[in-house]
């Protein structure tokens, strides 16, 4: 359950980041017209996130996984939010700042498409004779920002999407919609909200449409060139997230012993290269996959 102090901390951080943004200092709001919809990133600096203490974990598997995960965190530095759970029974395999608010970048598209699939039929025509099913596929596989923002507008905006997700059991205090694409740094989400949404969508009537829209490691979409020729190629189905100083990956991992794992990994680190953050996230996913059963 989301702890109120952590959420407030996330909002305070977000307010700080916005107050120093060069876009706002010029009196220009970062509206959708400022962005290139053909990219999954926008170069806007963010401020340094305060150092974090490594928290204790309570999962039966934590003592096996935590040392490897936390070594990666220490090596790359920055602010991290991580939650990994078993799909079958909800057991937490690993958590690190799971209830803290982060800038999620394009991981907001998970929330946008989940809300749209709950409100509209997959056969609903959105635009240009494309069905919702086709629209969701482009939104997530290609991380198309225009498609995501169009979806959010179609279902009535951020407030409506928040209400839809709350009705599915997603904690409305754990996320904030500034847009549907994740381009705005005013977006906010916790790893727990993303994992909860992924869990709900796995048993949703429109599960197949949603699942098929997620990129597959080493094979399709924005993950086609990541984790290729590794043990997780073809078994990670997840949404990427990319802004300057922000990288995220949330989705499903088909683990040989645990079954399907649901995970969300978010890094907010303005002083580390995007390439390094992607490398760290991919290393974490491979680490999760190679961890044997701890029972």
mmCIF file of C-alpha atoms in Angstrom:
data_model
loop_
_atom_site.group_PDB
_atom_site.id
_atom_site.type_symbol
_atom_site.label_atom_id
_atom_site.label_comp_id
_atom_site.label_asym_id
_atom_site.label_seq_id
_atom_site.Cartn_x
_atom_site.Cartn_y
_atom_site.Cartn_z
ATOM 1 C CA UNK A 1 0.000 0.000 0.000
ATOM 2 C CA UNK A 2 1.349 3.478 -0.886
ATOM 3 C CA UNK A 3 2.872 5.303 2.051
ATOM 4 C CA UNK A 4 1.747 8.898 2.073
ATOM 5 C CA UNK A 5 5.097 10.428 3.118
ATOM 6 C CA UNK A 6 6.890 8.753 0.213
ATOM 7 C CA UNK A 7 4.318 10.035 -2.255
ATOM 8 C CA UNK A 8 4.655 13.557 -0.934
ATOM 9 C CA UNK A 9 8.417 13.235 -1.292
ATOM 10 C CA UNK A 10 7.969 12.244 -4.923
ATOM 11 C CA UNK A 11 5.713 15.227 -5.579
ATOM 12 C CA UNK A 12 8.167 17.577 -3.844
ATOM 13 C CA UNK A 13 10.971 16.226 -6.017
ATOM 14 C CA UNK A 14 8.906 16.682 -9.137
ATOM 15 C CA UNK A 15 8.083 20.263 -8.147
ATOM 16 C CA UNK A 16 11.789 20.954 -7.657
ATOM 17 C CA UNK A 17 12.677 19.513 -11.040
ATOM 18 C CA UNK A 18 10.090 21.633 -12.777
ATOM 19 C CA UNK A 19 11.130 24.808 -10.963
ATOM 20 C CA UNK A 20 14.649 24.559 -12.381
ATOM 21 C CA UNK A 21 13.748 23.413 -15.873
ATOM 22 C CA UNK A 22 15.124 25.759 -18.557
ATOM 23 C CA UNK A 23 11.807 25.517 -20.363
ATOM 24 C CA UNK A 24 9.826 26.894 -17.405
ATOM 25 C CA UNK A 25 12.457 29.522 -16.618
ATOM 26 C CA UNK A 26 11.713 31.066 -20.001
ATOM 27 C CA UNK A 27 8.015 31.187 -19.162
ATOM 28 C CA UNK A 28 7.099 28.509 -21.686
ATOM 29 C CA UNK A 29 5.053 25.538 -20.578
ATOM 30 C CA UNK A 30 6.257 22.203 -22.062
ATOM 31 C CA UNK A 31 3.089 21.633 -24.053
ATOM 32 C CA UNK A 32 2.634 18.795 -26.521
ATOM 33 C CA UNK A 33 3.491 21.083 -29.438
ATOM 34 C CA UNK A 34 7.049 21.422 -28.101
ATOM 35 C CA UNK A 35 7.811 17.746 -28.704
ATOM 36 C CA UNK A 36 8.874 15.572 -31.595
ATOM 37 C CA UNK A 37 6.368 12.714 -31.707
ATOM 38 C CA UNK A 38 8.713 10.530 -33.724
ATOM 39 C CA UNK A 39 11.123 10.144 -30.794
ATOM 40 C CA UNK A 40 10.920 8.272 -27.501
ATOM 41 C CA UNK A 41 12.931 10.981 -25.754
ATOM 42 C CA UNK A 42 13.260 14.710 -25.283
ATOM 43 C CA UNK A 43 16.423 16.394 -24.040
ATOM 44 C CA UNK A 44 15.517 18.408 -20.949
ATOM 45 C CA UNK A 45 17.970 18.337 -18.000
ATOM 46 C CA UNK A 46 16.776 17.267 -14.564
ATOM 47 C CA UNK A 47 18.322 17.956 -11.197
ATOM 48 C CA UNK A 48 20.305 15.538 -9.041
ATOM 49 C CA UNK A 49 18.153 13.218 -6.967
ATOM 50 C CA UNK A 50 19.346 12.893 -3.335
ATOM 51 C CA UNK A 51 21.245 9.694 -2.459
ATOM 52 C CA UNK A 52 19.166 6.796 -1.201
ATOM 53 C CA UNK A 53 19.696 4.318 1.582
ATOM 54 C CA UNK A 54 19.513 0.671 0.595
ATOM 55 C CA UNK A 55 16.279 -0.556 2.246
ATOM 56 C CA UNK A 56 15.782 -3.899 3.900
ATOM 57 C CA UNK A 57 13.603 -6.395 2.062
ATOM 58 C CA UNK A 58 11.248 -9.018 3.423
ATOM 59 C CA UNK A 59 10.723 -11.486 0.599
ATOM 60 C CA UNK A 60 11.792 -15.082 1.111
ATOM 61 C CA UNK A 61 13.933 -14.628 -2.014
ATOM 62 C CA UNK A 62 15.443 -11.259 -1.078
ATOM 63 C CA UNK A 63 18.642 -12.585 0.440
ATOM 64 C CA UNK A 64 19.450 -14.271 -2.879
ATOM 65 C CA UNK A 65 18.514 -11.455 -5.255
ATOM 66 C CA UNK A 66 19.143 -8.274 -3.247
ATOM 67 C CA UNK A 67 22.975 -8.361 -3.194
ATOM 68 C CA UNK A 68 23.232 -8.593 -6.980
ATOM 69 C CA UNK A 69 20.569 -5.925 -7.611
ATOM 70 C CA UNK A 70 22.003 -3.525 -5.067
ATOM 71 C CA UNK A 71 25.519 -3.945 -6.415
ATOM 72 C CA UNK A 72 24.233 -2.709 -9.764
ATOM 73 C CA UNK A 73 22.487 0.233 -8.083
ATOM 74 C CA UNK A 74 25.677 1.238 -6.252
ATOM 75 C CA UNK A 75 27.775 0.874 -9.382
ATOM 76 C CA UNK A 76 25.607 3.184 -11.494
ATOM 77 C CA UNK A 77 24.264 5.497 -8.769
ATOM 78 C CA UNK A 78 21.233 7.741 -9.030
ATOM 79 C CA UNK A 79 17.639 7.309 -7.937
ATOM 80 C CA UNK A 80 16.052 3.899 -8.506
ATOM 81 C CA UNK A 81 12.596 2.458 -8.008
ATOM 82 C CA UNK A 82 12.143 -1.299 -8.416
ATOM 83 C CA UNK A 83 9.410 -3.815 -7.709
ATOM 84 C CA UNK A 84 9.395 -7.466 -8.794
ATOM 85 C CA UNK A 85 6.503 -9.789 -7.950
ATOM 86 C CA UNK A 86 5.341 -13.255 -8.893
ATOM 87 C CA UNK A 87 2.223 -13.186 -11.022
ATOM 88 C CA UNK A 88 0.857 -16.380 -9.476
ATOM 89 C CA UNK A 89 0.507 -15.269 -5.866
ATOM 90 C CA UNK A 90 1.768 -11.689 -5.694
ATOM 91 C CA UNK A 91 4.848 -12.569 -3.632
ATOM 92 C CA UNK A 92 7.395 -9.766 -3.710
ATOM 93 C CA UNK A 93 10.702 -11.053 -5.042
ATOM 94 C CA UNK A 94 12.511 -7.745 -4.686
ATOM 95 C CA UNK A 95 11.639 -4.119 -3.905
ATOM 96 C CA UNK A 96 13.556 -0.862 -3.738
ATOM 97 C CA UNK A 97 11.673 2.427 -3.303
ATOM 98 C CA UNK A 98 8.608 0.695 -4.760
ATOM 99 C CA UNK A 99 6.234 3.344 -3.381
ATOM 100 C CA UNK A 100 8.251 6.405 -4.281
ATOM 101 C CA UNK A 101 7.092 8.635 -7.130
ATOM 102 C CA UNK A 102 9.392 8.799 -10.151
ATOM 103 C CA UNK A 103 9.384 10.437 -13.562
ATOM 104 C CA UNK A 104 8.362 7.340 -15.565
ATOM 105 C CA UNK A 105 8.840 8.614 -19.133
ATOM 106 C CA UNK A 106 7.028 6.382 -21.642
ATOM 107 C CA UNK A 107 6.023 3.880 -18.969
ATOM 108 C CA UNK A 108 3.009 6.205 -18.653
ATOM 109 C CA UNK A 109 1.802 4.561 -21.853
ATOM 110 C CA UNK A 110 1.090 1.415 -19.800
ATOM 111 C CA UNK A 111 -1.442 3.392 -17.770
ATOM 112 C CA UNK A 112 -2.851 5.169 -20.827
ATOM 113 C CA UNK A 113 -3.433 2.021 -22.876
ATOM 114 C CA UNK A 114 -4.783 0.083 -19.891
ATOM 115 C CA UNK A 115 -7.367 2.795 -19.247
ATOM 116 C CA UNK A 116 -8.317 2.990 -22.933
ATOM 117 C CA UNK A 117 -8.802 -0.779 -23.185
ATOM 118 C CA UNK A 118 -11.014 -0.685 -20.106
ATOM 119 C CA UNK A 119 -13.213 2.099 -21.463
ATOM 120 C CA UNK A 120 -13.392 1.216 -25.191
ATOM 121 C CA UNK A 121 -13.828 -1.956 -27.246
ATOM 122 C CA UNK A 122 -10.725 -3.104 -29.160
ATOM 123 C CA UNK A 123 -12.743 -2.720 -32.372
ATOM 124 C CA UNK A 124 -13.542 0.955 -31.701
ATOM 125 C CA UNK A 125 -12.281 3.199 -34.494
ATOM 126 C CA UNK A 126 -9.921 5.819 -33.119
ATOM 127 C CA UNK A 127 -8.633 7.704 -36.164
ATOM 128 C CA UNK A 128 -7.637 7.119 -39.783
ATOM 129 C CA UNK A 129 -9.766 3.963 -39.787
ATOM 130 C CA UNK A 130 -7.496 2.360 -37.195
ATOM 131 C CA UNK A 131 -9.112 0.299 -34.453
ATOM 132 C CA UNK A 132 -8.227 0.695 -30.787
ATOM 133 C CA UNK A 133 -6.374 -2.625 -31.002
ATOM 134 C CA UNK A 134 -4.164 -1.265 -33.796
ATOM 135 C CA UNK A 135 -3.781 2.065 -31.998
ATOM 136 C CA UNK A 136 -2.622 0.408 -28.761
ATOM 137 C CA UNK A 137 -0.126 -1.725 -30.691
ATOM 138 C CA UNK A 138 1.518 1.332 -32.250
ATOM 139 C CA UNK A 139 1.424 3.221 -28.942
ATOM 140 C CA UNK A 140 3.379 0.596 -27.030
ATOM 141 C CA UNK A 141 5.447 -1.244 -29.648
ATOM 142 C CA UNK A 142 6.771 1.922 -31.294
ATOM 143 C CA UNK A 143 6.287 4.114 -28.217
ATOM 144 C CA UNK A 144 4.406 6.592 -30.376
ATOM 145 C CA UNK A 145 3.737 9.730 -28.340
ATOM 146 C CA UNK A 146 1.083 11.194 -30.619
ATOM 147 C CA UNK A 147 -0.910 7.967 -30.486
ATOM 148 C CA UNK A 148 -0.685 7.879 -26.684
ATOM 149 C CA UNK A 149 -1.822 11.469 -26.235
ATOM 150 C CA UNK A 150 -4.656 10.924 -28.705
ATOM 151 C CA UNK A 151 -5.827 7.915 -26.672
ATOM 152 C CA UNK A 152 -5.857 9.882 -23.439
ATOM 153 C CA UNK A 153 -7.906 12.655 -25.024
ATOM 154 C CA UNK A 154 -10.300 10.118 -26.530
ATOM 155 C CA UNK A 155 -11.215 8.643 -23.147
ATOM 156 C CA UNK A 156 -11.670 12.036 -21.523
ATOM 157 C CA UNK A 157 -8.254 13.098 -20.229
ATOM 158 C CA UNK A 158 -6.082 12.364 -17.232
ATOM 159 C CA UNK A 159 -8.786 12.714 -14.564
ATOM 160 C CA UNK A 160 -11.003 10.213 -16.356
ATOM 161 C CA UNK A 161 -8.120 7.797 -16.898
ATOM 162 C CA UNK A 162 -7.233 8.021 -13.197
ATOM 163 C CA UNK A 163 -10.825 7.191 -12.268
ATOM 164 C CA UNK A 164 -10.887 4.224 -14.661
ATOM 165 C CA UNK A 165 -7.685 2.812 -13.205
ATOM 166 C CA UNK A 166 -8.885 3.418 -9.644
ATOM 167 C CA UNK A 167 -11.963 1.332 -10.441
ATOM 168 C CA UNK A 168 -9.560 -1.478 -11.392
ATOM 169 C CA UNK A 169 -7.966 -1.258 -7.954
ATOM 170 C CA UNK A 170 -4.963 0.894 -8.881
ATOM 171 C CA UNK A 171 -4.041 3.352 -6.113
ATOM 172 C CA UNK A 172 -4.904 6.813 -7.532
ATOM 173 C CA UNK A 173 -2.423 8.480 -5.173
ATOM 174 C CA UNK A 174 0.453 6.626 -6.795
ATOM 175 C CA UNK A 175 0.411 8.341 -10.186
ATOM 176 C CA UNK A 176 -0.324 11.605 -11.950
ATOM 177 C CA UNK A 177 -1.221 12.186 -15.608
ATOM 178 C CA UNK A 178 0.251 15.299 -17.208
ATOM 179 C CA UNK A 179 -0.120 13.672 -20.636
ATOM 180 C CA UNK A 180 -0.699 10.208 -22.038
ATOM 181 C CA UNK A 181 2.727 9.711 -23.573
ATOM 182 C CA UNK A 182 5.106 10.333 -20.693
ATOM 183 C CA UNK A 183 6.894 13.215 -22.402
ATOM 184 C CA UNK A 184 6.033 15.699 -19.660
ATOM 185 C CA UNK A 185 8.191 15.689 -16.563
ATOM 186 C CA UNK A 186 5.076 16.467 -14.581
ATOM 187 C CA UNK A 187 4.035 12.840 -14.970
ATOM 188 C CA UNK A 188 4.511 10.735 -11.861
ATOM 189 C CA UNK A 189 4.240 7.019 -11.120
ATOM 190 C CA UNK A 190 5.482 4.557 -8.560
ATOM 191 C CA UNK A 191 6.845 1.129 -9.511
ATOM 192 C CA UNK A 192 3.981 -0.405 -7.510
ATOM 193 C CA UNK A 193 1.338 1.342 -9.599
ATOM 194 C CA UNK A 194 2.940 0.043 -12.793
ATOM 195 C CA UNK A 195 3.209 -3.507 -11.437
ATOM 196 C CA UNK A 196 -0.392 -3.398 -10.184
ATOM 197 C CA UNK A 197 -1.589 -2.219 -13.600
ATOM 198 C CA UNK A 198 0.353 -4.955 -15.370
ATOM 199 C CA UNK A 199 -1.150 -7.522 -12.989
ATOM 200 C CA UNK A 200 -4.697 -6.297 -13.594
ATOM 201 C CA UNK A 201 -4.222 -6.290 -17.351
ATOM 202 C CA UNK A 202 -2.900 -9.865 -17.358
ATOM 203 C CA UNK A 203 -6.324 -11.119 -16.260
ATOM 204 C CA UNK A 204 -8.324 -8.472 -18.135
ATOM 205 C CA UNK A 205 -10.694 -9.509 -20.974
ATOM 206 C CA UNK A 206 -8.459 -7.482 -23.302
ATOM 207 C CA UNK A 207 -5.292 -9.138 -22.024
ATOM 208 C CA UNK A 208 -4.246 -10.463 -25.438
ATOM 209 C CA UNK A 209 -4.506 -7.034 -27.065
ATOM 210 C CA UNK A 210 -2.498 -5.399 -24.291
ATOM 211 C CA UNK A 211 0.132 -8.138 -24.056
ATOM 212 C CA UNK A 212 0.681 -8.230 -27.822
ATOM 213 C CA UNK A 213 1.375 -4.484 -27.794
ATOM 214 C CA UNK A 214 4.402 -4.827 -25.512
ATOM 215 C CA UNK A 215 7.858 -5.005 -27.132
ATOM 216 C CA UNK A 216 9.715 -8.314 -26.799
ATOM 217 C CA UNK A 217 13.392 -8.369 -25.832
ATOM 218 C CA UNK A 218 15.664 -8.890 -28.821
ATOM 219 C CA UNK A 219 12.730 -9.294 -31.182
ATOM 220 C CA UNK A 220 10.235 -6.455 -31.540
ATOM 221 C CA UNK A 221 9.423 -2.800 -31.020
ATOM 222 C CA UNK A 222 11.640 -0.598 -28.877
ATOM 223 C CA UNK A 223 13.258 -3.710 -27.351
ATOM 224 C CA UNK A 224 14.302 -5.285 -30.645
ATOM 225 C CA UNK A 225 17.948 -4.302 -30.162
ATOM 226 C CA UNK A 226 18.114 -4.897 -26.429
ATOM 227 C CA UNK A 227 19.084 -8.110 -24.599
ATOM 228 C CA UNK A 228 19.691 -9.861 -27.909
ATOM 229 C CA UNK A 229 21.539 -13.175 -27.718
ATOM 230 C CA UNK A 230 21.048 -13.291 -23.943
ATOM 231 C CA UNK A 231 19.034 -15.799 -21.884
ATOM 232 C CA UNK A 232 16.104 -13.361 -21.728
ATOM 233 C CA UNK A 233 15.689 -12.819 -25.467
ATOM 234 C CA UNK A 234 12.087 -13.591 -26.332
ATOM 235 C CA UNK A 235 10.906 -14.009 -22.740
ATOM 236 C CA UNK A 236 10.745 -10.361 -21.628
ATOM 237 C CA UNK A 237 7.671 -8.420 -22.750
ATOM 238 C CA UNK A 238 7.912 -4.867 -21.486
ATOM 239 C CA UNK A 239 7.429 -1.164 -22.136
ATOM 240 C CA UNK A 240 10.481 1.046 -22.369
ATOM 241 C CA UNK A 241 10.743 4.605 -21.098
ATOM 242 C CA UNK A 242 13.217 7.236 -22.266
ATOM 243 C CA UNK A 243 13.862 10.857 -21.340
ATOM 244 C CA UNK A 244 17.169 12.582 -20.681
ATOM 245 C CA UNK A 245 18.261 11.330 -17.273
ATOM 246 C CA UNK A 246 15.381 8.843 -17.152
ATOM 247 C CA UNK A 247 15.181 5.215 -18.219
ATOM 248 C CA UNK A 248 12.443 2.742 -17.340
ATOM 249 C CA UNK A 249 11.345 -0.775 -18.170
ATOM 250 C CA UNK A 250 8.158 -2.410 -16.882
ATOM 251 C CA UNK A 251 6.538 -5.648 -17.970
ATOM 252 C CA UNK A 252 6.685 -9.420 -17.701
ATOM 253 C CA UNK A 253 9.517 -11.948 -17.471
ATOM 254 C CA UNK A 254 8.836 -15.637 -18.054
ATOM 255 C CA UNK A 255 11.047 -17.169 -15.380
ATOM 256 C CA UNK A 256 11.876 -20.843 -15.628
ATOM 257 C CA UNK A 257 11.176 -21.507 -11.926
ATOM 258 C CA UNK A 258 9.033 -18.669 -10.618
ATOM 259 C CA UNK A 259 6.703 -18.606 -13.592
ATOM 260 C CA UNK A 260 5.775 -15.152 -14.867
ATOM 261 C CA UNK A 261 7.337 -12.272 -12.955
ATOM 262 C CA UNK A 262 5.897 -8.758 -13.129
ATOM 263 C CA UNK A 263 8.501 -6.034 -12.760
ATOM 264 C CA UNK A 264 8.993 -2.294 -12.918
ATOM 265 C CA UNK A 265 12.435 -0.690 -12.942
ATOM 266 C CA UNK A 266 12.746 3.102 -13.090
ATOM 267 C CA UNK A 267 15.979 5.110 -12.993
ATOM 268 C CA UNK A 268 16.080 8.895 -12.538
ATOM 269 C CA UNK A 269 19.740 9.915 -12.845
ATOM 270 C CA UNK A 270 20.682 13.127 -14.703
ATOM 271 C CA UNK A 271 24.441 12.600 -14.342
ATOM 272 C CA UNK A 272 24.594 9.172 -15.929
ATOM 273 C CA UNK A 273 24.403 8.486 -19.658
ATOM 274 C CA UNK A 274 21.289 6.902 -21.093
ATOM 275 C CA UNK A 275 23.405 4.089 -22.506
ATOM 276 C CA UNK A 276 24.721 3.270 -19.033
ATOM 277 C CA UNK A 277 21.239 3.311 -17.482
ATOM 278 C CA UNK A 278 19.911 0.980 -20.178
ATOM 279 C CA UNK A 279 22.845 -1.325 -19.575
ATOM 280 C CA UNK A 280 22.094 -1.325 -15.840
ATOM 281 C CA UNK A 281 18.413 -2.111 -16.354
ATOM 282 C CA UNK A 282 19.149 -4.925 -18.784
ATOM 283 C CA UNK A 283 21.699 -6.332 -16.354
ATOM 284 C CA UNK A 284 19.048 -6.297 -13.609
ATOM 285 C CA UNK A 285 16.553 -8.162 -15.786
ATOM 286 C CA UNK A 286 19.125 -10.805 -16.709
ATOM 287 C CA UNK A 287 20.054 -11.099 -13.032
ATOM 288 C CA UNK A 288 16.422 -11.735 -12.133
ATOM 289 C CA UNK A 289 16.198 -14.426 -14.782
ATOM 290 C CA UNK A 290 19.348 -16.254 -13.698
ATOM 291 C CA UNK A 291 18.374 -16.349 -10.035
ATOM 292 C CA UNK A 292 17.460 -19.912 -9.053
ATOM 293 C CA UNK A 293 14.619 -20.777 -6.717
ATOM 294 C CA UNK A 294 15.377 -19.771 -3.158
ATOM 295 C CA UNK A 295 13.047 -22.291 -1.526
#
